[in-house]
Amino acid sequence: MFNIERWQEIFQTIAKNKLRTFLTGVSVASGIFILVILLGFGQGMENGISKEFQNDASNRISVWSGVTTVEHKGLNPGRFIQMKNKDFEFITKKYSDKIENKSSLYRIWNGLATYGKESGSYRVEGVHPDYQFLENETLTAGRYLNQNDIDHNEKVVVLGHKVKRDLFKEENAIGKQLQVSGVNFKVVGVYTDPGGEREEARIFLPITTSQKVFNGGNIIRNMAFTLQPKENFEEALIESEQFSAEIQDYLKQVHTIAPNDMSAINVNNTLEQTKRFYDLIWMIRTFFWGVGICTIIAGVVGVSNIMLIIVKERTREIGVRKALGAQPWSIIGMILHESIFVTAIAGFTGLVFSMALLEIIGPNIEMDYILNPSVNFNVAITTVFILIIAGAIAGFFPAWRAASIKPIEALRDE
């Protein structure tokens, strides 16, 4: 006799199983999706920070002076420290075997530059030839400053691309006479800078010329150095920290500054900043991995639980199969097949959607310190395969339990 209530119960059980399986799959897929998106943004942060450090030399050490804040040897605080040419000359001579690029700097703020009827106010800086490499500048026309310009106080200038565009428009600037604060200079080069317009709104001239023409005497405002490359980052960091400390101690000594005065002499070491940023990125990526893995584990636990429920609700079926001669490994294979199928389909679904999202929106993201979020495909696909293995392990224990059921007990199950 047809029992409609029994068939309704069977269909409801099947529907419940399918719903549980679907929700478990969603949990697993969301875990992969979240992990890949988080890893993508971690890589985007690394890309963005790397770009910021590309604006200048990556191992640059900059030195500038400030005001004393501590009384020392009878001298009151509040003195502004003026570094001199001899400070720069001493450091470059003493550390000549360690230094790769070097330049002192004498800055003239808001220098008025005039060409014909066009004029504008720009940063004017006297520098050494190596400053091109310290600032990572690229020449687009002419040449940069050279040692002959320094030795003979030549009245020549190198313009940023913005200055050239503002004053000369489409005209070729090389060889033309440009007035800077009423003094004529010959344009010998035009450069571009990865820092953009702000860095290209500058005019460079030989430091000796700038000190002579603009009454700088032997005063310098800044010093900048890069050290010879090392085999690895740790060696480079150790040497740069030692160099920074030694020149700071030297300048404090010759300018009568208290050793504990942190304001009079300032040293900025980009390698130290790089290490701090990359340590921060490492911690963020570790956190991202933790969040993603915890989400995946939750999905895998869900797979294990749904397999336990399925085994319980299919106990009679398993008993019939075993009574008809089914081997334990065939029962295990049946349960594992479903477990692996759920995790594989869910994992690859999450992977496809997350990779597609990063591919579509990644190149269009323009945020500070985040550039083109992306993820290594090999890492992502490896994660999915690890997930499938974890799903198989999660399904193995319910499968082993199913294979251990005695046929007579299974057939008695209601």
CSV table of C-alpha atoms in Angstrom, one decimal:
chain,number,residue,atom,x,y,z
A,1,MET,CA,0.0,0.0,0.0
A,2,PHE,CA,1.3,3.4,-1.0
A,3,ASN,CA,2.3,5.4,2.2
A,4,ILE,CA,2.3,9.1,1.2
A,5,GLU,CA,3.5,10.2,4.6
A,6,ARG,CA,6.6,8.0,4.3
A,7,TRP,CA,7.5,9.4,0.9
A,8,GLN,CA,7.0,12.9,2.2
A,9,GLU,CA,9.4,12.1,5.0
A,10,ILE,CA,11.9,10.8,2.6
A,11,PHE,CA,11.7,13.9,0.3
A,12,GLN,CA,12.0,16.2,3.3
A,13,THR,CA,15.1,14.3,4.5
A,14,ILE,CA,16.6,14.6,1.0
A,15,ALA,CA,15.8,18.3,0.9
A,16,LYS,CA,17.3,18.9,4.3
A,17,ASN,CA,20.5,17.1,3.3
A,18,LYS,CA,20.8,19.1,0.1
A,19,LEU,CA,20.2,22.3,2.0
A,20,ARG,CA,22.8,21.4,4.6
A,21,THR,CA,25.3,20.4,1.8
A,22,PHE,CA,24.6,23.7,0.0
A,23,LEU,CA,25.1,25.8,3.1
A,24,THR,CA,28.3,23.9,3.9
A,25,GLY,CA,29.6,24.5,0.4
A,26,VAL,CA,28.8,28.2,0.7
A,27,SER,CA,30.8,28.3,4.0
A,28,VAL,CA,33.8,26.6,2.3
A,29,ALA,CA,33.6,28.8,-0.8
A,30,SER,CA,33.4,32.0,1.3
A,31,GLY,CA,36.5,30.9,3.2
A,32,ILE,CA,38.5,30.6,0.0
A,33,PHE,CA,37.0,33.8,-1.3
A,34,ILE,CA,37.9,35.8,1.8
A,35,LEU,CA,41.4,34.3,2.0
A,36,VAL,CA,42.2,35.2,-1.6
A,37,ILE,CA,40.8,38.7,-1.3
A,38,LEU,CA,42.7,39.4,1.9
A,39,LEU,CA,45.9,38.0,0.3
A,40,GLY,CA,45.3,40.2,-2.7
A,41,PHE,CA,45.0,43.3,-0.7
A,42,GLY,CA,48.1,42.3,1.3
A,43,GLN,CA,50.0,42.1,-2.0
A,44,GLY,CA,48.4,45.5,-3.0
A,45,MET,CA,49.8,47.1,0.1
A,46,GLU,CA,53.2,45.7,-0.6
A,47,ASN,CA,53.0,47.0,-4.2
A,48,GLY,CA,51.9,50.5,-3.0
A,49,ILE,CA,54.7,50.8,-0.4
A,50,SER,CA,57.3,49.6,-2.8
A,51,LYS,CA,56.2,52.3,-5.3
A,52,GLU,CA,56.5,54.9,-2.6
A,53,PHE,CA,60.1,53.9,-1.9
A,54,GLN,CA,60.9,53.9,-5.6
A,55,ASN,CA,60.5,57.7,-5.6
A,56,ASP,CA,64.0,58.0,-4.1
A,57,ALA,CA,67.0,55.7,-3.7
A,58,SER,CA,65.9,52.8,-1.6
A,59,ASN,CA,68.9,52.9,0.7
A,60,ARG,CA,69.1,56.7,1.1
A,61,ILE,CA,70.3,58.3,4.3
A,62,SER,CA,69.3,62.0,4.7
A,63,VAL,CA,70.7,64.4,7.2
A,64,TRP,CA,69.4,67.8,8.2
A,65,SER,CA,69.8,70.2,11.2
A,66,GLY,CA,67.4,71.7,13.6
A,67,VAL,CA,67.2,73.6,16.9
A,68,THR,CA,68.9,72.4,20.1
A,69,THR,CA,66.6,71.5,23.0
A,70,VAL,CA,69.1,70.6,25.6
A,71,GLU,CA,71.7,72.8,27.4
A,72,HIS,CA,75.3,71.6,26.8
A,73,LYS,CA,78.7,72.9,27.9
A,74,GLY,CA,77.3,76.2,28.9
A,75,LEU,CA,75.3,76.7,25.7
A,76,ASN,CA,71.6,77.4,26.1
A,77,PRO,CA,69.0,75.4,24.1
A,78,GLY,CA,67.3,77.1,21.1
A,79,ARG,CA,70.4,77.4,18.9
A,80,PHE,CA,69.8,76.6,15.2
A,81,ILE,CA,72.6,74.4,13.9
A,82,GLN,CA,74.2,75.3,10.6
A,83,MET,CA,76.0,72.5,8.9
A,84,LYS,CA,79.0,73.5,6.8
A,85,ASN,CA,80.8,72.3,3.7
A,86,LYS,CA,83.6,70.9,5.9
A,87,ASP,CA,81.1,68.6,7.6
A,88,PHE,CA,80.1,67.1,4.3
A,89,GLU,CA,83.7,66.9,3.1
A,90,PHE,CA,84.9,65.1,6.3
A,91,ILE,CA,82.1,62.5,6.1
A,92,THR,CA,82.6,61.8,2.4
A,93,LYS,CA,86.4,61.4,2.9
A,94,LYS,CA,86.2,59.2,6.0
A,95,TYR,CA,83.6,56.9,4.5
A,96,SER,CA,84.7,57.0,0.9
A,97,ASP,CA,84.9,53.2,0.7
A,98,LYS,CA,81.3,52.8,1.9
A,99,ILE,CA,79.5,55.6,0.1
A,100,GLU,CA,78.0,55.0,-3.3
A,101,ASN,CA,76.3,58.4,-4.1
A,102,LYS,CA,76.6,61.6,-2.1
A,103,SER,CA,75.4,65.2,-2.2
A,104,SER,CA,75.1,68.2,0.1
A,105,LEU,CA,72.3,70.7,-0.6
A,106,TYR,CA,71.7,74.4,-0.3
A,107,ARG,CA,68.1,75.3,-0.8
A,108,ILE,CA,66.5,78.6,-1.9
A,109,TRP,CA,62.8,78.4,-1.4
A,110,ASN,CA,60.4,80.2,-3.7
A,111,GLY,CA,63.0,81.2,-6.2
A,112,LEU,CA,61.4,83.3,-9.0
A,113,ALA,CA,62.2,81.9,-12.4
A,114,THR,CA,61.6,83.9,-15.5
A,115,TYR,CA,61.8,83.2,-19.2
A,116,GLY,CA,60.4,85.8,-21.6
A,117,LYS,CA,56.9,86.7,-20.5
A,118,GLU,CA,56.5,83.6,-18.4
A,119,SER,CA,57.5,83.4,-14.7
A,120,GLY,CA,56.9,81.2,-11.7
A,121,SER,CA,58.0,80.5,-8.1
A,122,TYR,CA,59.8,77.2,-7.6
A,123,ARG,CA,62.2,75.4,-5.3
A,124,VAL,CA,65.8,76.2,-6.3
A,125,GLU,CA,68.4,73.8,-4.9
A,126,GLY,CA,72.2,73.7,-5.2
A,127,VAL,CA,73.3,70.1,-5.4
A,128,HIS,CA,76.1,67.8,-6.5
A,129,PRO,CA,76.0,65.6,-9.6
A,130,ASP,CA,75.1,62.4,-7.6
A,131,TYR,CA,71.8,64.0,-6.6
A,132,GLN,CA,70.3,62.7,-9.8
A,133,PHE,CA,70.6,59.1,-8.5
A,134,LEU,CA,69.7,60.0,-4.9
A,135,GLU,CA,66.3,61.4,-6.2
A,136,ASN,CA,65.9,58.7,-8.9
A,137,GLU,CA,65.5,61.3,-11.6
A,138,THR,CA,65.5,60.5,-15.3
A,139,LEU,CA,66.8,63.0,-17.9
A,140,THR,CA,64.5,63.7,-20.9
A,141,ALA,CA,66.7,66.2,-22.5
A,142,GLY,CA,70.3,67.5,-22.2
A,143,ARG,CA,72.5,66.5,-19.3
A,144,TYR,CA,72.7,66.7,-15.6
A,145,LEU,CA,75.2,68.7,-13.5
A,146,ASN,CA,78.8,67.5,-13.6
A,147,GLN,CA,81.9,68.0,-11.5
A,148,ASN,CA,83.2,70.7,-13.9
A,149,ASP,CA,80.1,72.8,-13.1
A,150,ILE,CA,80.9,72.4,-9.4
A,151,ASP,CA,84.6,73.2,-9.7
A,152,HIS,CA,84.1,76.3,-11.8
A,153,ASN,CA,80.9,77.7,-10.3
A,154,GLU,CA,79.1,77.4,-13.6
A,155,LYS,CA,75.8,79.2,-14.0
A,156,VAL,CA,73.9,76.3,-15.4
A,157,VAL,CA,70.6,74.7,-14.3
A,158,VAL,CA,68.6,71.5,-14.7
A,159,LEU,CA,64.8,71.9,-14.8
A,160,GLY,CA,62.0,69.7,-13.6
A,161,HIS,CA,59.5,68.8,-16.3
A,162,LYS,CA,56.8,70.9,-14.7
A,163,VAL,CA,59.1,74.0,-14.7
A,164,LYS,CA,60.0,73.4,-18.4
A,165,ARG,CA,56.3,73.0,-19.3
A,166,ASP,CA,55.3,76.1,-17.4
A,167,LEU,CA,58.0,78.4,-18.7
A,168,PHE,CA,59.0,77.1,-22.1
A,169,LYS,CA,55.7,75.4,-23.2
A,170,GLU,CA,56.5,73.3,-26.3
A,171,GLU,CA,59.8,75.2,-26.9
A,172,ASN,CA,63.1,73.4,-26.5
A,173,ALA,CA,64.7,74.6,-23.3
A,174,ILE,CA,68.2,73.3,-23.7
A,175,GLY,CA,70.7,76.1,-24.2
A,176,LYS,CA,68.3,78.9,-23.4
A,177,GLN,CA,68.9,81.5,-20.7
A,178,LEU,CA,66.7,81.4,-17.7
A,179,GLN,CA,66.6,84.0,-15.0
A,180,VAL,CA,66.5,82.8,-11.4
A,181,SER,CA,65.9,85.5,-8.8
A,182,GLY,CA,67.3,88.0,-11.3
A,183,VAL,CA,70.4,86.0,-12.3
A,184,ASN,CA,70.9,84.5,-15.7
A,185,PHE,CA,71.5,80.7,-15.9
A,186,LYS,CA,71.9,78.4,-18.9
A,187,VAL,CA,69.5,75.5,-19.1
A,188,VAL,CA,71.5,72.3,-19.7
A,189,GLY,CA,69.0,69.5,-18.8
A,190,VAL,CA,65.4,68.6,-18.2
A,191,TYR,CA,64.4,65.7,-15.9
A,192,THR,CA,61.3,63.7,-14.8
A,193,ASP,CA,60.8,62.3,-11.3
A,194,PRO,CA,58.6,59.3,-10.2
A,195,GLY,CA,57.3,61.5,-7.4
A,196,GLY,CA,55.2,63.5,-10.0
A,197,GLU,CA,54.7,67.2,-10.4
A,198,ARG,CA,55.6,68.2,-6.9
A,199,GLU,CA,59.1,66.8,-7.4
A,200,GLU,CA,59.3,68.2,-11.0
A,201,ALA,CA,58.7,71.7,-9.8
A,202,ARG,CA,62.3,72.2,-8.9
A,203,ILE,CA,65.4,73.8,-10.4
A,204,PHE,CA,68.9,72.4,-9.7
A,205,LEU,CA,72.2,74.3,-10.0
A,206,PRO,CA,75.7,73.5,-8.8
A,207,ILE,CA,75.9,73.9,-5.1
A,208,THR,CA,79.0,76.0,-5.3
A,209,THR,CA,77.2,78.4,-7.6
A,210,SER,CA,74.1,78.5,-5.4
A,211,GLN,CA,76.2,79.3,-2.3
A,212,LYS,CA,78.1,82.1,-4.1
A,213,VAL,CA,75.2,83.7,-6.0
A,214,PHE,CA,72.7,83.5,-3.2
A,215,ASN,CA,75.0,84.4,-0.3
A,216,GLY,CA,75.1,81.0,1.2
A,217,GLY,CA,78.8,81.1,2.1
A,218,ASN,CA,79.8,77.7,3.2
A,219,ILE,CA,76.4,76.7,4.7
A,220,ILE,CA,74.6,73.6,3.6
A,221,ARG,CA,71.0,72.7,4.5
A,222,ASN,CA,71.0,69.0,4.0
A,223,MET,CA,73.2,66.0,3.2
A,224,ALA,CA,72.2,62.8,1.5
A,225,PHE,CA,74.1,59.5,0.9
A,226,THR,CA,73.6,56.0,-0.4
A,227,LEU,CA,75.9,53.2,0.6
A,228,GLN,CA,77.5,50.5,-1.5
A,229,PRO,CA,75.1,47.6,-2.2
A,230,LYS,CA,75.3,44.5,0.1
A,231,GLU,CA,74.6,40.9,-0.6
A,232,ASN,CA,71.4,40.9,1.5
A,233,PHE,CA,69.0,43.3,3.2
A,234,GLU,CA,70.1,42.5,6.7
A,235,GLU,CA,73.7,43.4,6.0
A,236,ALA,CA,72.7,46.6,4.3
A,237,LEU,CA,70.5,47.5,7.2
A,238,ILE,CA,73.2,46.9,9.8
A,239,GLU,CA,75.7,49.0,7.9
A,240,SER,CA,73.3,51.8,7.2
A,241,GLU,CA,72.3,52.0,10.9
A,242,GLN,CA,76.0,52.1,12.0
A,243,PHE,CA,76.8,54.8,9.4
A,244,SER,CA,73.7,56.9,10.5
A,245,ALA,CA,74.7,56.6,14.2
A,246,GLU,CA,78.4,57.5,13.5
A,247,ILE,CA,77.7,60.6,11.4
A,248,GLN,CA,75.1,61.8,13.9
A,249,ASP,CA,77.6,61.4,16.8
A,250,TYR,CA,80.2,63.3,14.7
A,251,LEU,CA,78.0,66.2,13.9
A,252,LYS,CA,76.8,66.5,17.5
A,253,GLN,CA,80.5,66.6,18.6
A,254,VAL,CA,81.7,69.2,16.2
A,255,HIS,CA,78.6,71.4,16.7
A,256,THR,CA,78.7,71.1,20.5
A,257,ILE,CA,75.3,69.3,20.9
A,258,ALA,CA,74.3,67.2,23.8
A,259,PRO,CA,74.3,63.5,23.0
A,260,ASN,CA,70.7,63.1,24.2
A,261,ASP,CA,69.5,66.0,22.1
A,262,MET,CA,67.2,64.4,19.5
A,263,SER,CA,66.2,67.6,17.6
A,264,ALA,CA,69.4,69.3,16.6
A,265,ILE,CA,70.7,66.7,14.1
A,266,ASN,CA,68.1,64.6,12.3
A,267,VAL,CA,68.9,61.5,10.3
A,268,ASN,CA,66.4,59.6,8.1
A,269,ASN,CA,67.4,56.1,7.0
A,270,THR,CA,65.0,54.7,4.4
A,271,LEU,CA,66.2,51.2,5.0
A,272,GLU,CA,64.9,51.4,8.6
A,273,GLN,CA,61.6,52.7,7.3
A,274,THR,CA,61.5,49.9,4.7
A,275,LYS,CA,62.0,47.4,7.5
A,276,ARG,CA,59.3,48.8,9.6
A,277,PHE,CA,56.9,48.9,6.7
A,278,TYR,CA,57.7,45.3,5.6
A,279,ASP,CA,57.4,44.1,9.2
A,280,LEU,CA,54.0,45.7,9.4
A,281,ILE,CA,53.0,44.1,6.0
A,282,TRP,CA,54.2,40.7,7.4
A,283,MET,CA,52.0,41.1,10.4
A,284,ILE,CA,49.0,42.2,8.3
A,285,ARG,CA,49.5,39.3,5.9
A,286,THR,CA,49.8,36.9,8.9
A,287,PHE,CA,46.5,38.2,10.3
A,288,PHE,CA,44.9,37.9,6.8
A,289,TRP,CA,46.1,34.3,6.6
A,290,GLY,CA,44.7,33.6,10.1
A,291,VAL,CA,41.3,35.0,9.3
A,292,GLY,CA,41.1,33.1,6.0
A,293,ILE,CA,42.3,29.8,7.4
A,294,CYS,CA,39.9,30.1,10.4
A,295,THR,CA,37.1,30.6,7.9
A,296,ILE,CA,38.2,27.6,5.9
A,297,ILE,CA,38.5,25.4,9.0
A,298,ALA,CA,34.9,26.4,9.9
A,299,GLY,CA,33.9,25.2,6.5
A,300,VAL,CA,35.8,21.9,6.8
A,301,VAL,CA,34.2,21.3,10.3
A,302,GLY,CA,30.9,21.9,8.6
A,303,VAL,CA,31.8,19.3,5.9
A,304,SER,CA,32.6,16.8,8.7
A,305,ASN,CA,29.3,17.5,10.5
A,306,ILE,CA,27.2,17.2,7.4
A,307,MET,CA,28.9,13.9,6.6
A,308,LEU,CA,28.0,12.6,10.1
A,309,ILE,CA,24.4,13.6,9.6
A,310,ILE,CA,24.3,12.0,6.2
A,311,VAL,CA,25.8,8.8,7.6
A,312,LYS,CA,23.2,8.8,10.4
A,313,GLU,CA,20.3,9.4,8.0
A,314,ARG,CA,21.5,6.8,5.5
A,315,THR,CA,22.2,4.1,8.1
A,316,ARG,CA,19.5,1.7,6.7
A,317,GLU,CA,20.8,2.2,3.2
A,318,ILE,CA,24.4,1.4,4.3
A,319,GLY,CA,23.1,-1.7,6.1
A,320,VAL,CA,21.4,-2.9,2.9
A,321,ARG,CA,24.5,-2.3,0.9
A,322,LYS,CA,26.6,-4.3,3.4
A,323,ALA,CA,24.0,-7.0,3.6
A,324,LEU,CA,24.2,-7.3,-0.2
A,325,GLY,CA,28.0,-7.7,0.0
A,326,ALA,CA,29.4,-4.2,-0.2
A,327,GLN,CA,32.9,-4.0,1.1
A,328,PRO,CA,33.9,-1.5,3.8
A,329,TRP,CA,36.1,0.5,1.5
A,330,SER,CA,33.3,0.9,-1.0
A,331,ILE,CA,31.2,2.5,1.8
A,332,ILE,CA,34.1,4.7,2.7
A,333,GLY,CA,34.6,5.7,-0.9
A,334,MET,CA,30.9,6.6,-1.3
A,335,ILE,CA,31.1,9.0,1.7
A,336,LEU,CA,34.5,10.4,0.8
A,337,HIS,CA,33.3,11.0,-2.8
A,338,GLU,CA,30.6,13.3,-1.5
A,339,SER,CA,32.9,15.0,0.9
A,340,ILE,CA,35.5,15.7,-1.7
A,341,PHE,CA,32.9,16.8,-4.3
A,342,VAL,CA,31.5,19.4,-1.9
A,343,THR,CA,34.9,20.9,-0.9
A,344,ALA,CA,36.2,20.8,-4.5
A,345,ILE,CA,33.2,22.5,-6.1
A,346,ALA,CA,33.0,25.0,-3.3
A,347,GLY,CA,36.7,25.7,-3.2
A,348,PHE,CA,37.0,26.3,-7.0
A,349,THR,CA,33.9,28.4,-7.0
A,350,GLY,CA,35.3,30.7,-4.3
A,351,LEU,CA,38.7,30.8,-6.1
A,352,VAL,CA,37.1,31.7,-9.5
A,353,PHE,CA,34.9,34.5,-8.0
A,354,SER,CA,37.7,36.0,-5.9
A,355,MET,CA,40.3,35.9,-8.7
A,356,ALA,CA,37.8,37.5,-11.1
A,357,LEU,CA,37.0,40.2,-8.6
A,358,LEU,CA,40.6,41.1,-8.1
A,359,GLU,CA,41.2,41.0,-11.9
A,360,ILE,CA,38.4,43.4,-12.5
A,361,ILE,CA,38.7,45.9,-9.7
A,362,GLY,CA,42.4,45.5,-8.8
A,363,PRO,CA,43.9,47.7,-11.6
A,364,ASN,CA,41.3,50.4,-10.9
A,365,ILE,CA,42.0,50.8,-7.2
A,366,GLU,CA,43.8,54.1,-6.4
A,367,MET,CA,44.5,54.5,-2.7
A,368,ASP,CA,47.4,55.6,-0.6
A,369,TYR,CA,49.8,52.7,-0.2
A,370,ILE,CA,47.6,50.2,-2.0
A,371,LEU,CA,48.4,49.4,-5.7
A,372,ASN,CA,46.9,46.8,-8.0
A,373,PRO,CA,45.8,44.1,-5.4
A,374,SER,CA,46.6,40.7,-6.8
A,375,VAL,CA,47.4,37.2,-5.6
A,376,ASN,CA,49.8,34.6,-6.9
A,377,PHE,CA,47.7,32.0,-8.7
A,378,ASN,CA,49.9,29.1,-7.6
A,379,VAL,CA,49.4,30.1,-4.0
A,380,ALA,CA,45.7,30.3,-4.5
A,381,ILE,CA,45.3,27.0,-6.3
A,382,THR,CA,47.6,25.2,-3.8
A,383,THR,CA,45.3,26.5,-1.0
A,384,VAL,CA,42.3,25.0,-2.8
A,385,PHE,CA,44.0,21.6,-3.1
A,386,ILE,CA,44.9,21.7,0.6
A,387,LEU,CA,41.3,22.5,1.3
A,388,ILE,CA,40.2,19.4,-0.7
A,389,ILE,CA,42.6,17.2,1.2
A,390,ALA,CA,41.3,18.7,4.4
A,391,GLY,CA,37.8,18.0,3.2
A,392,ALA,CA,38.7,14.4,2.5
A,393,ILE,CA,40.2,14.0,6.0
A,394,ALA,CA,37.1,15.6,7.5
A,395,GLY,CA,34.9,13.1,5.6
A,396,PHE,CA,37.1,10.1,6.4
A,397,PHE,CA,36.0,9.7,10.0
A,398,PRO,CA,32.3,9.7,9.3
A,399,ALA,CA,33.0,7.3,6.4
A,400,TRP,CA,35.0,5.0,8.7
A,401,ARG,CA,32.1,5.1,11.2
A,402,ALA,CA,29.7,4.2,8.4
A,403,ALA,CA,31.9,1.2,7.3
A,404,SER,CA,32.0,0.0,10.9
A,405,ILE,CA,28.2,-0.4,11.2
A,406,LYS,CA,27.0,-4.0,11.4
A,407,PRO,CA,24.4,-4.8,8.8
A,408,ILE,CA,21.9,-6.2,11.3
A,409,GLU,CA,22.1,-3.1,13.5
A,410,ALA,CA,21.8,-0.8,10.5
A,411,LEU,CA,18.7,-2.6,9.3
A,412,ARG,CA,17.1,-2.1,12.7
A,413,ASP,CA,17.7,1.6,12.6
A,414,GLU,CA,14.6,3.8,12.4
